[in-house]
XYZ file of N, CA and C in Angstrom:
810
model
N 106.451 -101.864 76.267
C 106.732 -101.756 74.835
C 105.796 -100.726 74.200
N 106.683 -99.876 73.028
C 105.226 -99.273 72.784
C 104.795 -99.687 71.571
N 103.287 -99.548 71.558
C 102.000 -99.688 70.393
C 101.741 -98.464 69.658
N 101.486 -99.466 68.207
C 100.987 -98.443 67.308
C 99.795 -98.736 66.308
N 98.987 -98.067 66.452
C 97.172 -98.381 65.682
C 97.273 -97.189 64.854
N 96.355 -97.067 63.998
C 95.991 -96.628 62.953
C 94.622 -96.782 62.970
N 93.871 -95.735 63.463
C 92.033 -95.670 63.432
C 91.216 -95.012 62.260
N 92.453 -94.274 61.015
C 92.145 -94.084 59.305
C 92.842 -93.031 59.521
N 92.941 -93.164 57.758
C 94.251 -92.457 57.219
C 93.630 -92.174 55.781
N 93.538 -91.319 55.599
C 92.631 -90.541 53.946
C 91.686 -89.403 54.031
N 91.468 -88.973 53.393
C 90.553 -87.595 53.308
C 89.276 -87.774 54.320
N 89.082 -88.329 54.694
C 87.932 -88.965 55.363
C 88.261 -88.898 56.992
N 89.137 -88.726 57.298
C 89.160 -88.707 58.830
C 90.520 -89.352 58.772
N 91.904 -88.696 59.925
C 92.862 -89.738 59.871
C 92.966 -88.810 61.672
N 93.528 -90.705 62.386
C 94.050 -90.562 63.755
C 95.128 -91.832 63.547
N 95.860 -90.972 64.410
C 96.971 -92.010 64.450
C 98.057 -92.496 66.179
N 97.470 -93.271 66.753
C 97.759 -93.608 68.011
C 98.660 -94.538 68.502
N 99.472 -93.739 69.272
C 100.775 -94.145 70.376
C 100.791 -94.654 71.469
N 101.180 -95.587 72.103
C 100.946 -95.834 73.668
C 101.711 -96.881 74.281
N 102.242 -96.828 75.698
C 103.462 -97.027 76.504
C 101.949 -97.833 77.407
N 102.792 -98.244 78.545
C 101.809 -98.835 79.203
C 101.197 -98.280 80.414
N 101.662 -96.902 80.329
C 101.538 -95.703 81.228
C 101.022 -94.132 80.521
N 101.226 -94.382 79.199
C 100.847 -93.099 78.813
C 100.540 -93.033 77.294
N 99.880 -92.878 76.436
C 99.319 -92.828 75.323
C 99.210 -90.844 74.617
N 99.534 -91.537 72.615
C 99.774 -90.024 72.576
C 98.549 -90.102 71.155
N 97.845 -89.111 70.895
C 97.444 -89.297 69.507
C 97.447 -88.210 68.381
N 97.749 -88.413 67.484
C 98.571 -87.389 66.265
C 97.215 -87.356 65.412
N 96.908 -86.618 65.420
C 95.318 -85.775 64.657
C 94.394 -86.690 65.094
N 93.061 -85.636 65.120
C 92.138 -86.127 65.192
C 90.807 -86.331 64.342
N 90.699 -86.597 63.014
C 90.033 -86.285 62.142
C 88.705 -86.972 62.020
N 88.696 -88.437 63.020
C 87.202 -89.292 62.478
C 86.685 -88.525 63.654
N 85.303 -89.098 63.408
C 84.405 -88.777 64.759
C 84.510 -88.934 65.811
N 84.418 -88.329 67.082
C 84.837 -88.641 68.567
C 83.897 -90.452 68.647
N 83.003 -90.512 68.361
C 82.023 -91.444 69.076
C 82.953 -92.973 68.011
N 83.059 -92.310 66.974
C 84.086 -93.769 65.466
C 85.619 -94.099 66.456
N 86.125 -92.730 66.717
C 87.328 -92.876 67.630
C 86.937 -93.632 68.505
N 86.416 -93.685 69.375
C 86.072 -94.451 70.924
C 85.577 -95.973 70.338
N 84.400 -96.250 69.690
C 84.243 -97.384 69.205
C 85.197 -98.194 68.390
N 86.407 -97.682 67.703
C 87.369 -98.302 67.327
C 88.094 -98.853 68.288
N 88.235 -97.894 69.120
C 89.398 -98.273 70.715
C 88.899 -99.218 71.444
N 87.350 -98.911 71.289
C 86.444 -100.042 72.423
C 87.078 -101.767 71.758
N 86.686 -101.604 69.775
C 86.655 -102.624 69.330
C 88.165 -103.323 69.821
N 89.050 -103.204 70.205
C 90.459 -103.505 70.084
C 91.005 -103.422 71.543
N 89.929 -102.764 72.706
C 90.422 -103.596 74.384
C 91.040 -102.007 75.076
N 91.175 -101.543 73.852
C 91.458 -99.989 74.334
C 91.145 -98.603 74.902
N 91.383 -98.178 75.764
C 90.721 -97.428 76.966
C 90.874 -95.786 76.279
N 90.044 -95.345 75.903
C 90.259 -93.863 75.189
C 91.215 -92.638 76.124
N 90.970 -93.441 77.715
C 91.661 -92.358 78.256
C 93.365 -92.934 78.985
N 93.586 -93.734 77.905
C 94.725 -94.270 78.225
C 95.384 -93.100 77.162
N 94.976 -92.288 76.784
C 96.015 -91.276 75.630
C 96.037 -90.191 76.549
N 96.870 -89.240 76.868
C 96.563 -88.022 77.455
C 97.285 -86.775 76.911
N 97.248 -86.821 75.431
C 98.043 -85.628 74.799
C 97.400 -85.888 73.177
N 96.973 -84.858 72.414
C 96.783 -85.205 71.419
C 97.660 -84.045 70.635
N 98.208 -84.328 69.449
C 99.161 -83.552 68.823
C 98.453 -83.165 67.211
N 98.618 -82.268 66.516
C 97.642 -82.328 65.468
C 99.106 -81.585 64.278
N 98.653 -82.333 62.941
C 99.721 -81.825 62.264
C 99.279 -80.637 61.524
N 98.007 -80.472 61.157
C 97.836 -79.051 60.539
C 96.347 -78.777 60.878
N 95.531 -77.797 60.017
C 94.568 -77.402 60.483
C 93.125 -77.658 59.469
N 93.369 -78.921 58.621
C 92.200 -78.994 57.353
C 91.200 -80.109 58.443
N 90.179 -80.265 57.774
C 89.171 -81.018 58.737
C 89.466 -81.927 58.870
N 90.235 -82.950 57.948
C 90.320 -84.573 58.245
C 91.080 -84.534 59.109
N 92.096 -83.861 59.969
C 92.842 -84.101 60.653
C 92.657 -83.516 61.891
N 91.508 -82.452 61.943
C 90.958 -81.765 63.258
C 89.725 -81.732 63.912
N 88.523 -82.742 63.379
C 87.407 -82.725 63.298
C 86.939 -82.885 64.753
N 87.457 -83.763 65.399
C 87.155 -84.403 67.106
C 88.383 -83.298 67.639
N 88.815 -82.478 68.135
C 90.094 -81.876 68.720
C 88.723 -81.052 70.350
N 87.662 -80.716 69.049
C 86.772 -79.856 70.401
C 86.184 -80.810 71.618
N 86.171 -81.914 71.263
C 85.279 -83.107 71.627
C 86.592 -83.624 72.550
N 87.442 -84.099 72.145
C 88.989 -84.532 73.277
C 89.135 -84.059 74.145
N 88.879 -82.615 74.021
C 89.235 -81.177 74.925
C 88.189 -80.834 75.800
N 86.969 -80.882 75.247
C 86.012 -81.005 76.336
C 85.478 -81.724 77.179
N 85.604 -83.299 76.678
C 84.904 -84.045 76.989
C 85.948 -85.034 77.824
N 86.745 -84.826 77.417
C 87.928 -85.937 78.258
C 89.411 -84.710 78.983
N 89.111 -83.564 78.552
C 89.857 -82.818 79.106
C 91.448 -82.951 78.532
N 92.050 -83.257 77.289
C 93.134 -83.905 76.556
C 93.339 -82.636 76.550
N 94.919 -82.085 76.321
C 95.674 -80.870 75.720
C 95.585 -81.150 74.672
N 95.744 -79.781 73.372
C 95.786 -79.909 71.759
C 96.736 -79.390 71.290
N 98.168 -79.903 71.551
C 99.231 -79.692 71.181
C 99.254 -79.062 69.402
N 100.170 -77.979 68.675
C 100.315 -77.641 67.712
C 101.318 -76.674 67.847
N 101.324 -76.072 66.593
C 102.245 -74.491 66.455
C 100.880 -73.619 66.782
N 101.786 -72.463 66.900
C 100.625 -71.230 67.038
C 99.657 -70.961 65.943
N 100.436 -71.589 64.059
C 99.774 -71.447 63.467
C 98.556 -71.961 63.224
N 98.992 -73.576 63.869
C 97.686 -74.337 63.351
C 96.768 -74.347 64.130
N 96.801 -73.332 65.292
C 96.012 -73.319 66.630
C 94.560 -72.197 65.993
N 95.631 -71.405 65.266
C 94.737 -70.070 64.578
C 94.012 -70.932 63.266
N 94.521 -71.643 62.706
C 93.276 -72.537 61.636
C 92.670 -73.437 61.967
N 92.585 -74.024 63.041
C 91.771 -74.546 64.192
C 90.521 -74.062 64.712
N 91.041 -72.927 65.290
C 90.185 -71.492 65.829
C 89.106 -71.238 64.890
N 89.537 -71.008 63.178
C 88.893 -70.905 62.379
C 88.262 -71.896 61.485
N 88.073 -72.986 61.619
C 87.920 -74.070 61.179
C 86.091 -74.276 61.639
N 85.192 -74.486 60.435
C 84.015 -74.545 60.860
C 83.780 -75.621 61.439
N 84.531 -76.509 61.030
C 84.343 -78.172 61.328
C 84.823 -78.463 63.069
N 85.116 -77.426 63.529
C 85.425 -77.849 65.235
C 84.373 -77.072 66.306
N 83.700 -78.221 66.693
C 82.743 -77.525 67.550
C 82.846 -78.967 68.661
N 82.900 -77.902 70.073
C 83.263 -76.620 70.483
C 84.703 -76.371 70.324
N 84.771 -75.256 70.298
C 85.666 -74.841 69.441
C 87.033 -74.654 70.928
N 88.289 -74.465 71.067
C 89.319 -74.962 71.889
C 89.449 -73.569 72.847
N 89.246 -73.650 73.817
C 89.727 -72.253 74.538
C 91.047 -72.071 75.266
N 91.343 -71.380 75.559
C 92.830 -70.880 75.967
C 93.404 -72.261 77.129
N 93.123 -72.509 77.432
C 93.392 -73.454 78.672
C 94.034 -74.626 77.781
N 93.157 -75.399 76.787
C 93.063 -76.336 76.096
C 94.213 -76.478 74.599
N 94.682 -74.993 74.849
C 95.285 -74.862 73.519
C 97.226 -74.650 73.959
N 97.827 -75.759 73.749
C 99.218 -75.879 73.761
C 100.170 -75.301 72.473
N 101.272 -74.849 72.511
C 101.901 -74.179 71.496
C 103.088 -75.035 71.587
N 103.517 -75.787 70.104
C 104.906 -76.379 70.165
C 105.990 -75.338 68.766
N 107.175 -75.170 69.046
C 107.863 -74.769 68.611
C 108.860 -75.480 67.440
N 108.161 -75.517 66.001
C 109.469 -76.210 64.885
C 110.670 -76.563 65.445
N 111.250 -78.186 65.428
C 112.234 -78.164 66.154
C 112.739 -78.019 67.383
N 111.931 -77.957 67.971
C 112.237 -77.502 69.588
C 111.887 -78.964 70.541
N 112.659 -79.774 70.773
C 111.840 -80.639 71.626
C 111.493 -80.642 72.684
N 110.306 -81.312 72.795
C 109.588 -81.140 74.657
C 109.006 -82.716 74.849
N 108.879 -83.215 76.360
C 108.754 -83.988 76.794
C 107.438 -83.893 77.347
N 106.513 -85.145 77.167
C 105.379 -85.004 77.150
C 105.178 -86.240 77.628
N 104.900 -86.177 79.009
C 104.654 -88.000 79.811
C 105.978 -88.558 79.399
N 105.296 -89.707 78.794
C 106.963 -90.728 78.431
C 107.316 -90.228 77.165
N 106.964 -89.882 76.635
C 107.331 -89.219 74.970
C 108.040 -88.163 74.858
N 109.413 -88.484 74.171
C 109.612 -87.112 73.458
C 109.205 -86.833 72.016
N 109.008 -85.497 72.133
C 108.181 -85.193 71.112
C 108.817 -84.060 70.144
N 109.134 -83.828 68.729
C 109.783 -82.435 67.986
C 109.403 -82.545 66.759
N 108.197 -81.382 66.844
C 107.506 -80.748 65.366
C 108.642 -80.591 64.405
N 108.371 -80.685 63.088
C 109.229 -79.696 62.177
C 108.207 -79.810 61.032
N 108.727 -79.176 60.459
C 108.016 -78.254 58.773
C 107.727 -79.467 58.028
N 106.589 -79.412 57.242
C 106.382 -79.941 56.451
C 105.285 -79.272 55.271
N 105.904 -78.810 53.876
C 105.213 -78.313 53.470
C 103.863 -78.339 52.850
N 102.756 -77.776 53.084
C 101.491 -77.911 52.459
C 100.814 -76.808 52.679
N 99.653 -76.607 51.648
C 98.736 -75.545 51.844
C 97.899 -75.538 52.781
N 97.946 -75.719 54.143
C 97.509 -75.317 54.940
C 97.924 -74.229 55.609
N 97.412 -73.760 57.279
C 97.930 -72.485 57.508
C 99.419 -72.893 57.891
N 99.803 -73.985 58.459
C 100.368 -74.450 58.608
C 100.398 -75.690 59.044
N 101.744 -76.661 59.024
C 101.748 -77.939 58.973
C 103.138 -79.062 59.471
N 103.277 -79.889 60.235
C 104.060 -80.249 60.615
C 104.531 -81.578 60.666
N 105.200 -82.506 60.487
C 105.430 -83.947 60.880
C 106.504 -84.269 62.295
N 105.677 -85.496 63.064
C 106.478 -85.232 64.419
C 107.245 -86.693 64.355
N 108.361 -86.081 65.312
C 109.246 -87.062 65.116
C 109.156 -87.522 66.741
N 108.257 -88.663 67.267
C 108.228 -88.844 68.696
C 109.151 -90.223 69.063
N 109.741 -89.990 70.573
C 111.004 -91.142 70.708
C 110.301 -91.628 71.969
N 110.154 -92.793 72.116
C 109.729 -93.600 73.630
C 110.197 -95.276 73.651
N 110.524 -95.338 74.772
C 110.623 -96.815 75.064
C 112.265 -97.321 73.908
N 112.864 -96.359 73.771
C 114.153 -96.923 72.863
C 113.670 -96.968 70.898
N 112.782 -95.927 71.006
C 111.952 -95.932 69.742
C 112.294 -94.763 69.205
N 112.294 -94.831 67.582
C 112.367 -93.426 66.835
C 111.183 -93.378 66.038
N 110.475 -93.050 66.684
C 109.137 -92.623 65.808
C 109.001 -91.790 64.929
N 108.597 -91.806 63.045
C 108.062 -90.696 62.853
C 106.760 -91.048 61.414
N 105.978 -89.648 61.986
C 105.114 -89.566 61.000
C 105.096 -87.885 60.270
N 104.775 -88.262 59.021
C 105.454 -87.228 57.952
C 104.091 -87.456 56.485
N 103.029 -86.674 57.234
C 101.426 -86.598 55.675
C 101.377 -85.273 55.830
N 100.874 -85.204 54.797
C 100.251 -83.680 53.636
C 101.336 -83.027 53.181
N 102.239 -83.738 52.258
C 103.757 -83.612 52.124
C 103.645 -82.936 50.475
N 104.187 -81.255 50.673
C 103.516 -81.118 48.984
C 104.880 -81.286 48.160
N 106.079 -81.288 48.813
C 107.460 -81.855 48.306
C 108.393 -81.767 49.658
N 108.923 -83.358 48.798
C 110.462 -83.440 50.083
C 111.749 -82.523 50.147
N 111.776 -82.238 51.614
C 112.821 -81.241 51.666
C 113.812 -82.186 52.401
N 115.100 -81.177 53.070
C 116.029 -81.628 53.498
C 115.531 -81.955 54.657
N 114.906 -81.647 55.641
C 114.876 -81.644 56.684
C 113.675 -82.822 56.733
N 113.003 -83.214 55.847
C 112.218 -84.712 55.639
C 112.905 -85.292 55.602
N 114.095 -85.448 54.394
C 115.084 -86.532 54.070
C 116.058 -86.960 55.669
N 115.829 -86.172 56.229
C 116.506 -86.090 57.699
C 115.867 -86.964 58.377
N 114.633 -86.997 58.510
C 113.502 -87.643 59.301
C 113.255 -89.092 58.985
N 113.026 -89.231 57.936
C 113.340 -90.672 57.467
C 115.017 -91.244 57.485
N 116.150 -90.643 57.588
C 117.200 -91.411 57.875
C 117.214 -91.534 59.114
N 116.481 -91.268 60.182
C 116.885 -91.383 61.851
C 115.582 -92.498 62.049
N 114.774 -92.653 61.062
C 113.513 -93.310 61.740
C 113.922 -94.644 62.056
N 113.328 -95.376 63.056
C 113.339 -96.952 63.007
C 111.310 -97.039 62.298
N 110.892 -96.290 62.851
C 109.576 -96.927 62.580
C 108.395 -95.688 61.788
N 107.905 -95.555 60.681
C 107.873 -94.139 60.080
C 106.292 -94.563 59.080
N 105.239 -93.217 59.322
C 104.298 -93.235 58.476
C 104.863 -92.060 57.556
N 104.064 -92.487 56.194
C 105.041 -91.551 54.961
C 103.848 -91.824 54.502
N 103.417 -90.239 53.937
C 102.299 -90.021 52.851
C 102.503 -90.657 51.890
N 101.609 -91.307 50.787
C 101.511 -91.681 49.608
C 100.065 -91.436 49.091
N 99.928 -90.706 48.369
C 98.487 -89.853 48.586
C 97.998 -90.612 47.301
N 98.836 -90.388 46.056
C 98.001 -90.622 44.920
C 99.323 -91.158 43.848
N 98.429 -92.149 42.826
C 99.757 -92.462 41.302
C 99.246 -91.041 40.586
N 100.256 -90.353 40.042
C 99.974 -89.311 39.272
C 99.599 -89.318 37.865
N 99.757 -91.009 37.404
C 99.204 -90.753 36.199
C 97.512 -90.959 35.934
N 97.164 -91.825 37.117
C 96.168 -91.472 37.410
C 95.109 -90.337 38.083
N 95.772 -89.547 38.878
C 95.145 -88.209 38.940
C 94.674 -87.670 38.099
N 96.190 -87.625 36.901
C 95.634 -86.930 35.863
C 94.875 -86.960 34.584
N 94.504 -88.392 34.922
C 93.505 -89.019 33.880
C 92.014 -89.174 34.481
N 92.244 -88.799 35.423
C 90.672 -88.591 36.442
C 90.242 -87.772 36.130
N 88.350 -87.684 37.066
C 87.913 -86.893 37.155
C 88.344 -85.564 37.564
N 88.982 -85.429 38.559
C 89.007 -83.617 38.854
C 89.480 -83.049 38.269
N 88.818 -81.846 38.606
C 88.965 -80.594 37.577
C 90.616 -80.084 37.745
N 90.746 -78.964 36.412
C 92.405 -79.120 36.860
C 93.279 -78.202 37.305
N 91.638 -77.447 38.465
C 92.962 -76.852 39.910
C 92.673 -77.385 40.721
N 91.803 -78.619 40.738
C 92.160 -79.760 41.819
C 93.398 -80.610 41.796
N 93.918 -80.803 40.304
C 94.779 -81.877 39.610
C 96.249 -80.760 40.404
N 96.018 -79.787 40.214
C 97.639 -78.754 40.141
C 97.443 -78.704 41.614
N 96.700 -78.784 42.374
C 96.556 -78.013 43.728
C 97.302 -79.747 44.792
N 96.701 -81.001 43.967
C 97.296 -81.677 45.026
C 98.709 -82.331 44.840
N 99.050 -82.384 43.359
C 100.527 -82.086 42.320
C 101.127 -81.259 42.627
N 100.894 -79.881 43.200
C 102.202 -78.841 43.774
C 102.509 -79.330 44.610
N 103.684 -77.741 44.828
C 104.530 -78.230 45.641
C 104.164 -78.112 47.700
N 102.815 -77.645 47.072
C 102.206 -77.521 48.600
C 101.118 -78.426 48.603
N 100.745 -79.291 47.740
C 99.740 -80.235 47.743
C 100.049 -81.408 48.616
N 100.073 -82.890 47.798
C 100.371 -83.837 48.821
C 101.315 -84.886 47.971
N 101.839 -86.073 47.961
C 103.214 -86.782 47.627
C 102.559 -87.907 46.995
N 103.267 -87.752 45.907
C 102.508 -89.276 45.123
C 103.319 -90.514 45.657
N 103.294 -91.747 44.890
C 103.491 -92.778 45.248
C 105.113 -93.340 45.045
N 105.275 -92.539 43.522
C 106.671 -92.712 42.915
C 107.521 -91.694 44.164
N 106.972 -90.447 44.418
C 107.633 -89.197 45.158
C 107.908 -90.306 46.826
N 107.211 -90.740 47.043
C 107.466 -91.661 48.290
C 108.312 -92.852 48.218
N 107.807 -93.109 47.254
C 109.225 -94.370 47.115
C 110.581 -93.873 46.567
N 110.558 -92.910 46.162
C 111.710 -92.320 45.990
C 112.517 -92.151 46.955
N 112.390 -90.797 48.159
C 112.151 -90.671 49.459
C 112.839 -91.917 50.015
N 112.299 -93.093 50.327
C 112.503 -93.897 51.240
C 113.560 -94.557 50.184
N 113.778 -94.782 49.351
C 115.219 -95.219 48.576
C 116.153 -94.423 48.573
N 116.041 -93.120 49.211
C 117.328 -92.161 48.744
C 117.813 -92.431 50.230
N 116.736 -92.077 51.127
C 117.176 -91.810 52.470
C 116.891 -92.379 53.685
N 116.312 -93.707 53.602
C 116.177 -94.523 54.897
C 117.398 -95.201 55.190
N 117.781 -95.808 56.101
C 118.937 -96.300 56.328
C 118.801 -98.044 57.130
N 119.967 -98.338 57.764
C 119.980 -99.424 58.443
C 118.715 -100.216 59.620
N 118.640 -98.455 59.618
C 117.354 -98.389 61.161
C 116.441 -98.616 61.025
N 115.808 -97.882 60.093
C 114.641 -98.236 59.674
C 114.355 -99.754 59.653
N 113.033 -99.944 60.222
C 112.261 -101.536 60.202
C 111.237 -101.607 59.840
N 109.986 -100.591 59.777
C 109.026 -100.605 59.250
C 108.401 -99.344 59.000
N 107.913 -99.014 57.753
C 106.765 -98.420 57.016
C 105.632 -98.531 56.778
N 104.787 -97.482 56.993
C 103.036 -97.552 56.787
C 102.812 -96.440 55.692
N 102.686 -97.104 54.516
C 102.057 -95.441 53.849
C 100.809 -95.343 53.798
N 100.562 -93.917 53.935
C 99.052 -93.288 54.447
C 99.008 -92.308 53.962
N 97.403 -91.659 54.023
C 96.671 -90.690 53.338
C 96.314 -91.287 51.971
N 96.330 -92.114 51.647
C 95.885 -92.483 49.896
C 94.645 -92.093 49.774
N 94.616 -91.701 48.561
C 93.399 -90.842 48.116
C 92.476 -91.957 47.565
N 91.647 -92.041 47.530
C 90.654 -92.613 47.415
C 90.153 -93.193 45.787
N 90.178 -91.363 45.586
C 89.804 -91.237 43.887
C 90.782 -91.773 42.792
N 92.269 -91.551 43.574
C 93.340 -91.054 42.638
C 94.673 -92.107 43.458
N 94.228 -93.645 43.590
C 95.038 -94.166 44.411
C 94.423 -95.581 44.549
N 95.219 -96.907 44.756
C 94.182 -97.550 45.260
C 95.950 -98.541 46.147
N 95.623 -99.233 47.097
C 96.826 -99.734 47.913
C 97.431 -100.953 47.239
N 96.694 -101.313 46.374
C 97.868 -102.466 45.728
C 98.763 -101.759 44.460
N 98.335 -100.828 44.103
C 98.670 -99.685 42.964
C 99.878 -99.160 43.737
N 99.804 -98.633 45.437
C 100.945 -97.813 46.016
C 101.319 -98.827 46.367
N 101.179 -99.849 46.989
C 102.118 -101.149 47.231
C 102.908 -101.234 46.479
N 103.152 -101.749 44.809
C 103.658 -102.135 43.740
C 104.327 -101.061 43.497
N 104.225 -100.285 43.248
C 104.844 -98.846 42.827
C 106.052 -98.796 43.702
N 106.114 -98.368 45.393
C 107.126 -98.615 45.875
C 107.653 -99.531 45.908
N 107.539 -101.287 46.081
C 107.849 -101.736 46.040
C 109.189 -101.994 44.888
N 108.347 -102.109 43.078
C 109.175 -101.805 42.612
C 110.329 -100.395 42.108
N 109.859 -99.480 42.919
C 111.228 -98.458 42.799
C 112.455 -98.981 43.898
N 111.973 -99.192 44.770
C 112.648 -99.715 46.103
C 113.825 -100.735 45.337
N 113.721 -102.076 44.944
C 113.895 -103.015 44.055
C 114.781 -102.190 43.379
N 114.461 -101.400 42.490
C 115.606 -100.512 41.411
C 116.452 -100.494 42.197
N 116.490 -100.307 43.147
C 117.613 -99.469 44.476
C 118.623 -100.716 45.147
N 118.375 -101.449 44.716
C 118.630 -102.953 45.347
C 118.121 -103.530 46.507
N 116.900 -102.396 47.167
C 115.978 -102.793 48.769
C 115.334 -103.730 48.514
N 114.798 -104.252 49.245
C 113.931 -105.516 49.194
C 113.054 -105.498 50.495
N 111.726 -104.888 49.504
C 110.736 -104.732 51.101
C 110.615 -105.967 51.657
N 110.397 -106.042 53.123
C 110.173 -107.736 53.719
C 111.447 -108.325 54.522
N 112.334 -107.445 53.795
C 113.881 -107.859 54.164
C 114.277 -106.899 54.342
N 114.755 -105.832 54.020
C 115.241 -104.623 54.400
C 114.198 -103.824 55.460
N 113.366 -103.579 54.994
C 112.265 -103.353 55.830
C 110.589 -103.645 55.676
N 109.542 -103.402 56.420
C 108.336 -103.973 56.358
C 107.831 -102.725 55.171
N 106.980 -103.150 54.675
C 106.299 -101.722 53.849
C 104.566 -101.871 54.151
N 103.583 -101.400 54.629
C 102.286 -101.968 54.608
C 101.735 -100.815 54.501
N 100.472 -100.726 53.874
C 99.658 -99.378 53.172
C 98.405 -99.500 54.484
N 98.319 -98.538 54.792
C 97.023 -98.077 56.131
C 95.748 -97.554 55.260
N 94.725 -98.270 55.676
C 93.598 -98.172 54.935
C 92.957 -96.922 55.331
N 91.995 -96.196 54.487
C 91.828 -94.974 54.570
C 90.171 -95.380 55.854
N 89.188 -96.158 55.763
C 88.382 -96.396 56.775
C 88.683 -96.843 57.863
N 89.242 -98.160 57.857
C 89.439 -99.596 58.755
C 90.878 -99.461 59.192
N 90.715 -99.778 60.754
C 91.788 -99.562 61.805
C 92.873 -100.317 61.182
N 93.735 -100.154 61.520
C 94.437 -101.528 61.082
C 94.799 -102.336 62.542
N 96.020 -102.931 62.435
C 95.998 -104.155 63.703
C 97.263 -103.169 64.275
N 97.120 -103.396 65.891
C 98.307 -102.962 66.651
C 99.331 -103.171 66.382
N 100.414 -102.596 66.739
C 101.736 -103.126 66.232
C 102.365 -102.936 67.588
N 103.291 -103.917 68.131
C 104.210 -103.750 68.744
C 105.809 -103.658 68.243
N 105.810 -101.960 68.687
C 107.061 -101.564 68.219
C 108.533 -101.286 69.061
N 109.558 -102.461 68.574
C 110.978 -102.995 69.347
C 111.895 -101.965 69.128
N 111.970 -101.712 70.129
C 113.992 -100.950 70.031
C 114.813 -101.858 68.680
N 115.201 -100.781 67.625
C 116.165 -101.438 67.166
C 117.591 -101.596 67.644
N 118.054 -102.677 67.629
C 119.763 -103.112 67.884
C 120.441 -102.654 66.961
């Protein structure tokens, strides 16, 4: 069957981990190599039960350990070419990835990776570039879809095929904008290359999830400009407008931006 953990999700470091009982995958690497391993330790989990790590773009929370995987455990660092080059340049990765270590995936293109299939596509944000992957194993439709600065068609796509799906919910916008930051912090994470508020996510999953879908994790919540019973409620009640009914239609649970959350064992839907 396969498992799904959550070792943080927020500005602060986010990893997000896959695993079959033969092969394990992990989608950014942003906390510390030594926080990564002691999370895995805490929970029975063998760090080198993963043997592919996939990264969705190139800002630090999501690339911080990539040099440390690669050297130290010898992991491939799956990406596009772009995010390989903001990687490359990224002060926050030391040692930094050399040719051997550095894999190129193609928007849309799928490739098979151990037991996983695996297919990047676009997702817009100000990075150099950025991607959400849609991975299938064990009779599973996996997808995860953060640093979302607006939904396109080809998102709305991703969430109607999902059975099991992480979806940014970064921040409530009326609180952003009654916050502290300054206000080309306020416009920079409000565009359309920034990241997805709470209403923008529950929207999203009311227009375009379907039958399949069984469970949701929203992640990346901002810290400053967010708090999880605030994005709980929020989707919840847009969802509700829609006639959904989280709990019953599907699971909805918010991933904490420090603290792992609990494994999940994730079923083929019928």
């Amino acid at each position: 069957m396969l498992k799904f953990l959550c070792l943080g999700s927020g500005s602060s470091g986010n990893c997000y981990c896959l695993w079959t009982n033969n092969d394990g995958i992990l989608i950014d690497a942003g906390l510390g190599f030594r926080t990564m391993r002691r999370h895995l330790s805490s929970f029975g989990v063998d760090v080198k039960q993963f043997h592919t790590v996939l990264i969705t773009h190139d800002h630090a929370d999501h690339i911080k350990s990539v040099g440390k995987l690669a050297s130290e455990l010898g992991l491939p660092i799956y990406s596009t070419r772009l995010v390989h080059e903001g990687i490359a340049r990224n002060y926050c990765v030391s040692p930094k990835l050399n040719a051997s270590q550095q894999f190129f995936l193609e928007k849309d293109v799928t490739v098979q990776l151990g037991d996983f299939s695996v297919t990047a596509f676009p997702v817009p944000h100000d990075s150099n570039d950025c991607v959400g992957y849609h991975i299938e194993a064990e009779g599973v439709r996996f997808s995860l879809i953060t640093d979302v600065g607006h939904v396109t068609e080809r998102i709305k796509d991703e969430v109607s095929t999902a059975n099991y799906l992480v979806l940014e919910s970064n921040h409530d916008h009326e609180m952003l904008m009654a916050g502290p930051y300054p206000a080309h912090l306020k416009g920079r994470i409000s565009s359309e290359y920034g990241h997805l508020s709470n209403r923008e996510a529950a929207e999203l999953l009311a227009n375009s999830s379907s039958p399949s879908l069984k469970h949701v994790w929203l992640c990346h919540l901002s810290e400053e400009n967010n708090h999880p019973v605030l994005a709980s409620k929020t989707v919840d009640s847009v969802l509700r407008s829609y006639g959904i009914v989280p709990g019953v239609d599907f699971q909805v649970e918010v991933l904490r931006r420090k603290v792992p959350s609990a494994i999940y064992e994730l079923s083929p839907v019928e």
